[in-house]
Amino acid sequence: MEESVWMWTLHETMPSSKEVGHQIIEQLLQALTQAGWDGSDLFHVQMAAEEAMINAVTHGNQESEQLVVEVEFRVSKQRAYLRFRDQGAGFCPDELPDPTDEEHLEKTHGRGVYLIMHMMSEVSYNDCGNEVTMVKNRQLESADS
Amino acid sequence: MTERRRITVVTIGDLATVRFNDKKIVDSASIEEMGAELMSLVDKDKMKHILLNFEGVEFLSSAALNKLILIDKKVKQAGGNLRLCCLREEIKEVFTITRLDRVFDIRKTEKEALKAFGVDS
């Protein structure tokens, strides 16, 4: 994604560790806050980042110490770009059951991708299903200030 | 006295009113700990009803939602009720998007929730 006004970027590989993932997302949140993000926009990006990270580490890489997750974040005042790529077998997001269906409503899994889809402006998966790219465009009027 | 790290509990008879010690319920280990502490309210302390007051909670992940579903099932199995109150707008939205607002009894204020339990605050 080309945008000349990125205020902060991060591109690195992390081990398949949720704790390390939480720490990297904390860096993203600090960058967003410094760029003026707050309220529901900030909440939505945090939700998407946490869910995508957990999916990559646990479902993708099965928390294997031999596998890593590639993480790329970019932040501007109006837009956030997030990309996670794991080394797992991938999955097809279209084949996931709808967690809001009555039969799935009280299941204790399967809401992460659904929340990502609802909270980000753009979400796409690669053909292998092991990489998710997400963009959030700020909605609040304060984004202009 | 039970030592709890993730929640603070005040009991009113067989009702446990719970506040969360963490602003963000996101760290995987903390969520496990929180879940165990909530479960022990029913299993060990024999509380029948639970009120979860989310005042001060800024974020929770789907892993935390999963724990709440387990607690809800546990409380219902014991013949009690679980209610939630004081959710900030963004967290309420999570329950709405996932339609878990149909599973959980969510009240706006603690006073309203206590009243639903038959407690006059």
mmCIF file of C-alpha atoms in Angstrom:
data_model
loop_
_atom_site.group_PDB
_atom_site.id
_atom_site.type_symbol
_atom_site.label_atom_id
_atom_site.label_comp_id
_atom_site.label_asym_id
_atom_site.label_seq_id
_atom_site.Cartn_x
_atom_site.Cartn_y
_atom_site.Cartn_z
ATOM 1 C CA MET A 1 0.000 0.000 0.000
ATOM 2 C CA GLU A 2 1.477 3.335 -1.083
ATOM 3 C CA GLU A 3 0.907 6.261 1.225
ATOM 4 C CA SER A 4 3.469 8.971 1.694
ATOM 5 C CA VAL A 5 2.193 10.100 5.061
ATOM 6 C CA TRP A 6 2.886 7.016 7.167
ATOM 7 C CA MET A 7 4.017 8.331 10.525
ATOM 8 C CA TRP A 8 5.203 4.968 11.858
ATOM 9 C CA THR A 9 5.962 1.590 10.358
ATOM 10 C CA LEU A 10 7.060 -1.768 11.744
ATOM 11 C CA HIS A 11 8.055 -4.833 9.762
ATOM 12 C CA GLU A 12 9.526 -7.810 11.572
ATOM 13 C CA THR A 13 9.185 -11.494 12.290
ATOM 14 C CA MET A 14 8.123 -12.683 15.726
ATOM 15 C CA PRO A 15 8.201 -16.135 17.329
ATOM 16 C CA SER A 16 4.941 -18.053 17.711
ATOM 17 C CA SER A 17 4.360 -16.530 21.135
ATOM 18 C CA LYS A 18 1.173 -14.791 22.246
ATOM 19 C CA GLU A 19 3.118 -12.848 24.855
ATOM 20 C CA VAL A 20 5.505 -11.446 22.235
ATOM 21 C CA GLY A 21 2.491 -10.742 20.023
ATOM 22 C CA HIS A 22 0.788 -8.736 22.772
ATOM 23 C CA GLN A 23 3.982 -6.701 23.203
ATOM 24 C CA ILE A 24 4.256 -5.925 19.484
ATOM 25 C CA ILE A 25 0.593 -4.875 19.383
ATOM 26 C CA GLU A 26 1.265 -2.590 22.343
ATOM 27 C CA GLN A 27 3.833 -0.799 20.138
ATOM 28 C CA LEU A 28 1.148 -0.424 17.456
ATOM 29 C CA LEU A 29 -1.297 1.041 19.981
ATOM 30 C CA GLN A 30 1.286 3.538 21.188
ATOM 31 C CA ALA A 31 1.944 4.619 17.597
ATOM 32 C CA LEU A 32 -1.782 4.980 16.901
ATOM 33 C CA THR A 33 -2.278 7.009 20.076
ATOM 34 C CA GLN A 34 0.611 9.283 19.150
ATOM 35 C CA ALA A 35 -1.004 9.737 15.728
ATOM 36 C CA GLY A 36 -4.190 10.905 17.446
ATOM 37 C CA TRP A 37 -6.248 7.721 17.285
ATOM 38 C CA ASP A 38 -8.720 7.107 20.090
ATOM 39 C CA GLY A 39 -12.249 5.861 20.851
ATOM 40 C CA SER A 40 -13.878 3.210 18.717
ATOM 41 C CA ASP A 41 -11.344 3.522 15.878
ATOM 42 C CA LEU A 42 -8.481 2.630 18.221
ATOM 43 C CA PHE A 43 -10.569 -0.118 19.825
ATOM 44 C CA HIS A 44 -11.399 -1.661 16.448
ATOM 45 C CA VAL A 45 -7.753 -1.782 15.342
ATOM 46 C CA GLN A 46 -6.699 -3.293 18.657
ATOM 47 C CA MET A 47 -9.418 -5.936 18.389
ATOM 48 C CA ALA A 48 -8.427 -6.846 14.824
ATOM 49 C CA ALA A 49 -4.715 -6.942 15.677
ATOM 50 C CA GLU A 50 -5.198 -9.136 18.747
ATOM 51 C CA GLU A 51 -7.519 -11.563 16.977
ATOM 52 C CA ALA A 52 -5.297 -11.830 13.887
ATOM 53 C CA MET A 53 -2.195 -12.346 16.049
ATOM 54 C CA ILE A 54 -3.852 -15.075 18.116
ATOM 55 C CA ASN A 55 -5.072 -16.778 14.930
ATOM 56 C CA ALA A 56 -1.590 -16.680 13.378
ATOM 57 C CA VAL A 57 0.192 -17.954 16.499
ATOM 58 C CA THR A 58 -2.275 -20.585 17.682
ATOM 59 C CA HIS A 59 -4.272 -21.745 14.654
ATOM 60 C CA GLY A 60 -1.675 -20.998 11.951
ATOM 61 C CA ASN A 61 1.630 -21.905 13.563
ATOM 62 C CA GLN A 62 0.142 -24.108 16.296
ATOM 63 C CA GLU A 63 2.482 -22.254 18.699
ATOM 64 C CA SER A 64 5.449 -24.101 17.181
ATOM 65 C CA GLU A 65 8.844 -22.785 18.302
ATOM 66 C CA GLN A 66 10.168 -23.583 14.821
ATOM 67 C CA LEU A 67 7.723 -21.255 13.065
ATOM 68 C CA VAL A 68 7.504 -17.463 12.961
ATOM 69 C CA VAL A 69 4.890 -14.833 12.160
ATOM 70 C CA GLU A 70 5.705 -11.969 9.806
ATOM 71 C CA VAL A 71 4.138 -8.742 11.035
ATOM 72 C CA GLU A 72 3.813 -5.445 9.189
ATOM 73 C CA PHE A 73 2.129 -2.328 10.591
ATOM 74 C CA ARG A 74 1.825 1.173 9.117
ATOM 75 C CA VAL A 75 0.136 4.098 10.820
ATOM 76 C CA SER A 76 -0.950 7.517 9.596
ATOM 77 C CA LYS A 77 -3.406 10.011 11.051
ATOM 78 C CA GLN A 78 -6.219 8.687 8.885
ATOM 79 C CA ARG A 79 -5.292 5.093 8.148
ATOM 80 C CA ALA A 80 -3.834 1.972 9.739
ATOM 81 C CA TYR A 81 -2.450 -0.948 7.726
ATOM 82 C CA LEU A 82 -1.866 -4.333 9.363
ATOM 83 C CA ARG A 83 -0.537 -7.554 7.871
ATOM 84 C CA PHE A 84 0.101 -10.924 9.569
ATOM 85 C CA ARG A 85 1.588 -13.905 7.754
ATOM 86 C CA ASP A 86 2.061 -17.231 9.502
ATOM 87 C CA GLN A 87 3.732 -20.427 8.301
ATOM 88 C CA GLY A 88 0.762 -22.705 8.816
ATOM 89 C CA ALA A 89 -1.396 -24.553 6.314
ATOM 90 C CA GLY A 90 -3.812 -21.639 5.978
ATOM 91 C CA PHE A 91 -7.587 -21.667 5.934
ATOM 92 C CA CYS A 92 -10.497 -20.445 3.859
ATOM 93 C CA PRO A 93 -12.313 -17.649 5.736
ATOM 94 C CA ASP A 94 -15.407 -18.107 3.546
ATOM 95 C CA GLU A 95 -15.844 -21.628 4.918
ATOM 96 C CA LEU A 96 -15.944 -20.586 8.574
ATOM 97 C CA PRO A 97 -19.342 -21.028 10.244
ATOM 98 C CA ASP A 98 -21.236 -17.870 11.157
ATOM 99 C CA PRO A 99 -20.749 -17.514 14.945
ATOM 100 C CA THR A 100 -24.016 -15.562 15.192
ATOM 101 C CA ASP A 101 -26.080 -18.504 13.935
ATOM 102 C CA GLU A 102 -28.245 -19.880 16.727
ATOM 103 C CA GLU A 103 -26.421 -23.220 16.727
ATOM 104 C CA HIS A 104 -23.006 -21.553 17.148
ATOM 105 C CA LEU A 105 -23.991 -18.688 19.415
ATOM 106 C CA GLU A 106 -22.718 -20.196 22.654
ATOM 107 C CA LYS A 107 -19.624 -21.884 21.246
ATOM 108 C CA THR A 108 -16.370 -20.893 22.893
ATOM 109 C CA HIS A 109 -14.415 -20.272 19.687
ATOM 110 C CA GLY A 110 -14.797 -18.955 16.161
ATOM 111 C CA ARG A 111 -15.465 -15.227 16.667
ATOM 112 C CA GLY A 112 -12.034 -13.791 15.825
ATOM 113 C CA VAL A 113 -12.310 -13.588 12.032
ATOM 114 C CA TYR A 114 -15.930 -12.439 12.305
ATOM 115 C CA LEU A 115 -14.923 -9.546 14.558
ATOM 116 C CA ILE A 116 -12.022 -8.621 12.244
ATOM 117 C CA MET A 117 -14.396 -8.491 9.264
ATOM 118 C CA HIS A 118 -16.782 -6.185 11.122
ATOM 119 C CA MET A 119 -14.260 -3.862 12.682
ATOM 120 C CA MET A 120 -11.857 -3.146 9.821
ATOM 121 C CA SER A 121 -12.558 -1.146 6.651
ATOM 122 C CA GLU A 122 -10.861 -3.630 4.315
ATOM 123 C CA VAL A 123 -9.857 -7.253 4.988
ATOM 124 C CA SER A 124 -8.273 -9.676 2.544
ATOM 125 C CA TYR A 125 -6.630 -13.084 2.748
ATOM 126 C CA ASN A 126 -4.069 -14.493 0.343
ATOM 127 C CA ASP A 127 -4.899 -17.586 -1.682
ATOM 128 C CA CYS A 128 -3.135 -19.865 0.803
ATOM 129 C CA GLY A 129 -5.118 -18.414 3.693
ATOM 130 C CA ASN A 130 -2.025 -17.897 5.843
ATOM 131 C CA GLU A 131 -1.809 -14.121 5.406
ATOM 132 C CA VAL A 132 -4.351 -11.480 6.364
ATOM 133 C CA THR A 133 -4.109 -7.836 5.310
ATOM 134 C CA MET A 134 -6.320 -5.271 7.009
ATOM 135 C CA VAL A 135 -6.900 -1.540 6.630
ATOM 136 C CA LYS A 136 -8.777 0.755 8.987
ATOM 137 C CA ASN A 137 -9.855 4.186 7.808
ATOM 138 C CA ARG A 138 -10.655 6.510 10.677
ATOM 139 C CA GLN A 139 -14.328 7.305 10.989
ATOM 140 C CA LEU A 140 -14.350 9.963 13.650
ATOM 141 C CA GLU A 141 -14.408 13.641 12.761
ATOM 142 C CA SER A 142 -11.462 14.159 15.079
ATOM 143 C CA ALA A 143 -9.291 12.445 12.447
ATOM 144 C CA ASP A 144 -9.173 15.765 10.606
ATOM 145 C CA SER A 145 -7.970 17.774 13.570
ATOM 146 C CA MET B 1 -9.662 -15.806 52.515
ATOM 147 C CA THR B 2 -9.369 -16.498 48.809
ATOM 148 C CA GLU B 3 -6.548 -14.652 47.078
ATOM 149 C CA ARG B 4 -7.633 -13.258 43.733
ATOM 150 C CA ARG B 5 -5.409 -11.371 41.302
ATOM 151 C CA ARG B 6 -7.724 -10.612 38.390
ATOM 152 C CA ILE B 7 -11.032 -9.809 40.037
ATOM 153 C CA THR B 8 -12.326 -8.036 43.145
ATOM 154 C CA VAL B 9 -15.389 -9.580 44.727
ATOM 155 C CA VAL B 10 -18.017 -8.277 47.104
ATOM 156 C CA THR B 11 -20.689 -10.739 48.191
ATOM 157 C CA ILE B 12 -24.308 -10.019 49.052
ATOM 158 C CA GLY B 13 -25.756 -13.303 50.298
ATOM 159 C CA ASP B 14 -25.382 -15.779 47.433
ATOM 160 C CA LEU B 15 -24.677 -13.009 44.930
ATOM 161 C CA ALA B 16 -21.073 -12.177 44.013
ATOM 162 C CA THR B 17 -20.519 -8.736 42.536
ATOM 163 C CA VAL B 18 -17.307 -8.738 40.533
ATOM 164 C CA ARG B 19 -15.072 -5.957 39.261
ATOM 165 C CA PHE B 20 -12.097 -6.581 37.022
ATOM 166 C CA ASN B 21 -8.639 -5.529 38.162
ATOM 167 C CA ASP B 22 -7.306 -5.170 34.605
ATOM 168 C CA LYS B 23 -8.248 -2.346 32.243
ATOM 169 C CA LYS B 24 -7.521 -4.616 29.294
ATOM 170 C CA ILE B 25 -8.648 -8.245 29.420
ATOM 171 C CA VAL B 26 -6.418 -9.444 26.609
ATOM 172 C CA ASP B 27 -3.309 -11.157 27.927
ATOM 173 C CA SER B 28 -3.767 -14.910 27.440
ATOM 174 C CA ALA B 29 -2.375 -15.944 30.832
ATOM 175 C CA SER B 30 -4.457 -13.301 32.618
ATOM 176 C CA ILE B 31 -7.621 -14.483 30.865
ATOM 177 C CA GLU B 32 -6.974 -18.027 32.055
ATOM 178 C CA GLU B 33 -6.445 -16.748 35.581
ATOM 179 C CA MET B 34 -9.596 -14.604 35.425
ATOM 180 C CA GLY B 35 -11.604 -17.573 34.188
ATOM 181 C CA ALA B 36 -10.355 -19.794 37.008
ATOM 182 C CA GLU B 37 -11.124 -17.136 39.624
ATOM 183 C CA LEU B 38 -14.666 -16.689 38.293
ATOM 184 C CA MET B 39 -15.227 -20.442 38.157
ATOM 185 C CA SER B 40 -14.112 -20.796 41.776
ATOM 186 C CA LEU B 41 -16.853 -18.369 42.831
ATOM 187 C CA VAL B 42 -19.342 -21.048 41.853
ATOM 188 C CA ASP B 43 -17.351 -24.219 42.547
ATOM 189 C CA LYS B 44 -15.570 -23.264 45.756
ATOM 190 C CA ASP B 45 -17.410 -20.310 47.232
ATOM 191 C CA LYS B 46 -20.823 -21.678 46.244
ATOM 192 C CA MET B 47 -22.068 -18.364 44.904
ATOM 193 C CA LYS B 48 -25.347 -18.815 43.027
ATOM 194 C CA HIS B 49 -25.554 -15.501 41.195
ATOM 195 C CA ILE B 50 -22.802 -13.373 39.660
ATOM 196 C CA LEU B 51 -22.813 -9.747 38.557
ATOM 197 C CA LEU B 52 -19.880 -8.708 36.366
ATOM 198 C CA ASN B 53 -19.335 -4.964 36.571
ATOM 199 C CA PHE B 54 -17.204 -3.803 33.613
ATOM 200 C CA GLU B 55 -16.624 -0.271 34.885
ATOM 201 C CA GLY B 56 -13.021 0.662 34.064
ATOM 202 C CA VAL B 57 -12.580 -2.139 31.511
ATOM 203 C CA GLU B 58 -11.338 -0.638 28.247
ATOM 204 C CA PHE B 59 -10.806 -3.739 26.113
ATOM 205 C CA LEU B 60 -11.531 -7.442 25.972
ATOM 206 C CA SER B 61 -10.690 -10.008 23.310
ATOM 207 C CA SER B 62 -12.750 -12.891 21.961
ATOM 208 C CA ALA B 63 -10.767 -15.207 24.249
ATOM 209 C CA ALA B 64 -12.250 -13.290 27.189
ATOM 210 C CA LEU B 65 -15.718 -13.629 25.649
ATOM 211 C CA ASN B 66 -15.185 -17.379 25.492
ATOM 212 C CA LYS B 67 -14.464 -17.465 29.229
ATOM 213 C CA LEU B 68 -17.607 -15.463 29.952
ATOM 214 C CA ILE B 69 -19.670 -17.983 27.980
ATOM 215 C CA LEU B 70 -18.218 -20.805 30.096
ATOM 216 C CA ILE B 71 -18.985 -18.899 33.312
ATOM 217 C CA ASP B 72 -22.519 -18.217 32.113
ATOM 218 C CA LYS B 73 -23.075 -21.926 31.462
ATOM 219 C CA LYS B 74 -21.627 -22.813 34.870
ATOM 220 C CA VAL B 75 -23.879 -20.335 36.702
ATOM 221 C CA LYS B 76 -26.962 -21.483 34.793
ATOM 222 C CA GLN B 77 -26.151 -25.121 35.575
ATOM 223 C CA ALA B 78 -26.049 -24.178 39.253
ATOM 224 C CA GLY B 79 -29.508 -22.644 38.897
ATOM 225 C CA GLY B 80 -28.311 -19.053 39.164
ATOM 226 C CA ASN B 81 -28.100 -15.973 36.985
ATOM 227 C CA LEU B 82 -25.165 -14.106 35.494
ATOM 228 C CA ARG B 83 -25.619 -10.456 34.631
ATOM 229 C CA LEU B 84 -23.281 -7.863 33.156
ATOM 230 C CA CYS B 85 -23.341 -4.110 33.702
ATOM 231 C CA CYS B 86 -21.490 -0.865 33.048
ATOM 232 C CA LEU B 87 -20.021 -1.829 29.658
ATOM 233 C CA ARG B 88 -18.381 1.009 27.743
ATOM 234 C CA GLU B 89 -19.812 1.615 24.290
ATOM 235 C CA GLU B 90 -17.083 -0.218 22.350
ATOM 236 C CA ILE B 91 -17.360 -3.343 24.486
ATOM 237 C CA LYS B 92 -21.142 -3.300 24.242
ATOM 238 C CA GLU B 93 -20.643 -3.177 20.458
ATOM 239 C CA VAL B 94 -18.614 -6.407 20.614
ATOM 240 C CA PHE B 95 -21.531 -8.151 22.306
ATOM 241 C CA THR B 96 -23.936 -6.698 19.753
ATOM 242 C CA ILE B 97 -21.861 -7.657 16.684
ATOM 243 C CA THR B 98 -21.433 -11.223 17.918
ATOM 244 C CA ARG B 99 -25.084 -11.300 19.064
ATOM 245 C CA LEU B 100 -23.910 -12.348 22.496
ATOM 246 C CA ASP B 101 -26.205 -9.626 23.802
ATOM 247 C CA ARG B 102 -28.877 -12.295 23.250
ATOM 248 C CA VAL B 103 -27.008 -14.754 25.470
ATOM 249 C CA PHE B 104 -26.036 -12.400 28.299
ATOM 250 C CA ASP B 105 -28.329 -10.262 30.439
ATOM 251 C CA ILE B 106 -26.667 -6.853 30.056
ATOM 252 C CA ARG B 107 -27.771 -3.917 32.208
ATOM 253 C CA LYS B 108 -26.697 -0.326 31.887
ATOM 254 C CA THR B 109 -25.965 0.417 35.547
ATOM 255 C CA GLU B 110 -25.034 -1.618 38.597
ATOM 256 C CA LYS B 111 -28.146 -0.335 40.347
ATOM 257 C CA GLU B 112 -30.316 -1.679 37.540
ATOM 258 C CA ALA B 113 -28.516 -5.034 37.589
ATOM 259 C CA LEU B 114 -28.785 -5.364 41.371
ATOM 260 C CA LYS B 115 -32.480 -4.590 41.138
ATOM 261 C CA ALA B 116 -32.840 -7.452 38.640
ATOM 262 C CA PHE B 117 -31.266 -9.715 41.278
ATOM 263 C CA GLY B 118 -33.801 -8.432 43.786
ATOM 264 C CA VAL B 119 -31.251 -6.351 45.663
ATOM 265 C CA ASP B 120 -32.064 -2.735 46.509
ATOM 266 C CA SER B 121 -28.846 -0.711 46.428
#
